[in-house]
Amino acid sequence: MDCEFITTHECGLVARSKREMYRFLGSDGNVYLPPAREANFNYIRDVVEGSKSYVRCYEVKVIRIPQIKTLRVQDLLTFARKHIKIDAYLPSYKLGKQPQREWVANIIHTLIPDKLRTFIQDKLKERKKSIISAKNMSVKALPQFVEAFKESNHLSYEKGRAHMLLRKSKKRTAYEVQLEYKDLVISTLDGQTKALKTTIGSLNDEIEDLAIKLAESQKGRNILDRLLARNIIDTEGNLIEME
């Protein structure tokens, strides 16, 4: 769209600050704006000049997005970028900053309502499946019984939990606990046995070394005894001088 021009005087008569220009665009301009803290000067200028796309207030289709991990702002933006040029509607954000969740969700819903609702339903189904799997909340049944459960008009008023009879329990039986304890004891004993064998081997090596040293010491003692008996040395091991 081609732009026209007005004088700075005409512009100043209506708005002289970013706050006043923000209010002007939202009221007289009928622009569906992000929160004021996100609408920086460059964004406001780009909207006025036509560099940024925008949605008119009366066109907005409001939607409430469920608060789940797979429907964060980044998830919504990633989805939108596959179908529309969503960045053309957004201000420039600093690293780590993102648009307000409600505002950007309404923008996307206004532009591609059916695709967004389908995307949300798929994410909710994925979440439901993950919860059922994680918490063991599913019951195995034949198709005819599944259909009968869904179409039944009967409402249970008992306090029991009959569905527990159909569900495979994740709780361990006493026998399974005993087997796990037995395996743990055997594993612990094996480790202790290996450590004990290593210690015994080290002690045997030390005993052999001591035996060798003792034998050498005894051999030296025998030699000294013979020298002493022949009066070659005295009791203190000194040589006796021969006359």
PDB file of N, CA and C in Angstrom, residues 37 88 217 232:
ATOM      1  N   ARG A  37       4.354  -2.224  26.859  1.00  0.00           N
ATOM      2  CA  ARG A  37       5.780  -2.435  27.146  1.00  0.00           C
ATOM      3  C   ARG A  37       6.506  -3.130  25.993  1.00  0.00           C
ATOM      4  N   ALA A  88       5.891 -10.841  10.615  1.00  0.00           N
ATOM      5  CA  ALA A  88       5.524  -9.542  10.042  1.00  0.00           C
ATOM      6  C   ALA A  88       4.554  -8.791  10.944  1.00  0.00           C
ATOM      7  N   SER A 217      67.877 -64.287  57.204  1.00  0.00           N
ATOM      8  CA  SER A 217      68.342 -63.861  58.530  1.00  0.00           C
ATOM      9  C   SER A 217      68.878 -65.046  59.330  1.00  0.00           C
ATOM     10  N   ILE A 232      86.771 -66.546  66.145  1.00  0.00           N
ATOM     11  CA  ILE A 232      87.161 -65.591  65.110  1.00  0.00           C
ATOM     12  C   ILE A 232      86.577 -64.222  65.420  1.00  0.00           C
TER      13      ILE A 232
END
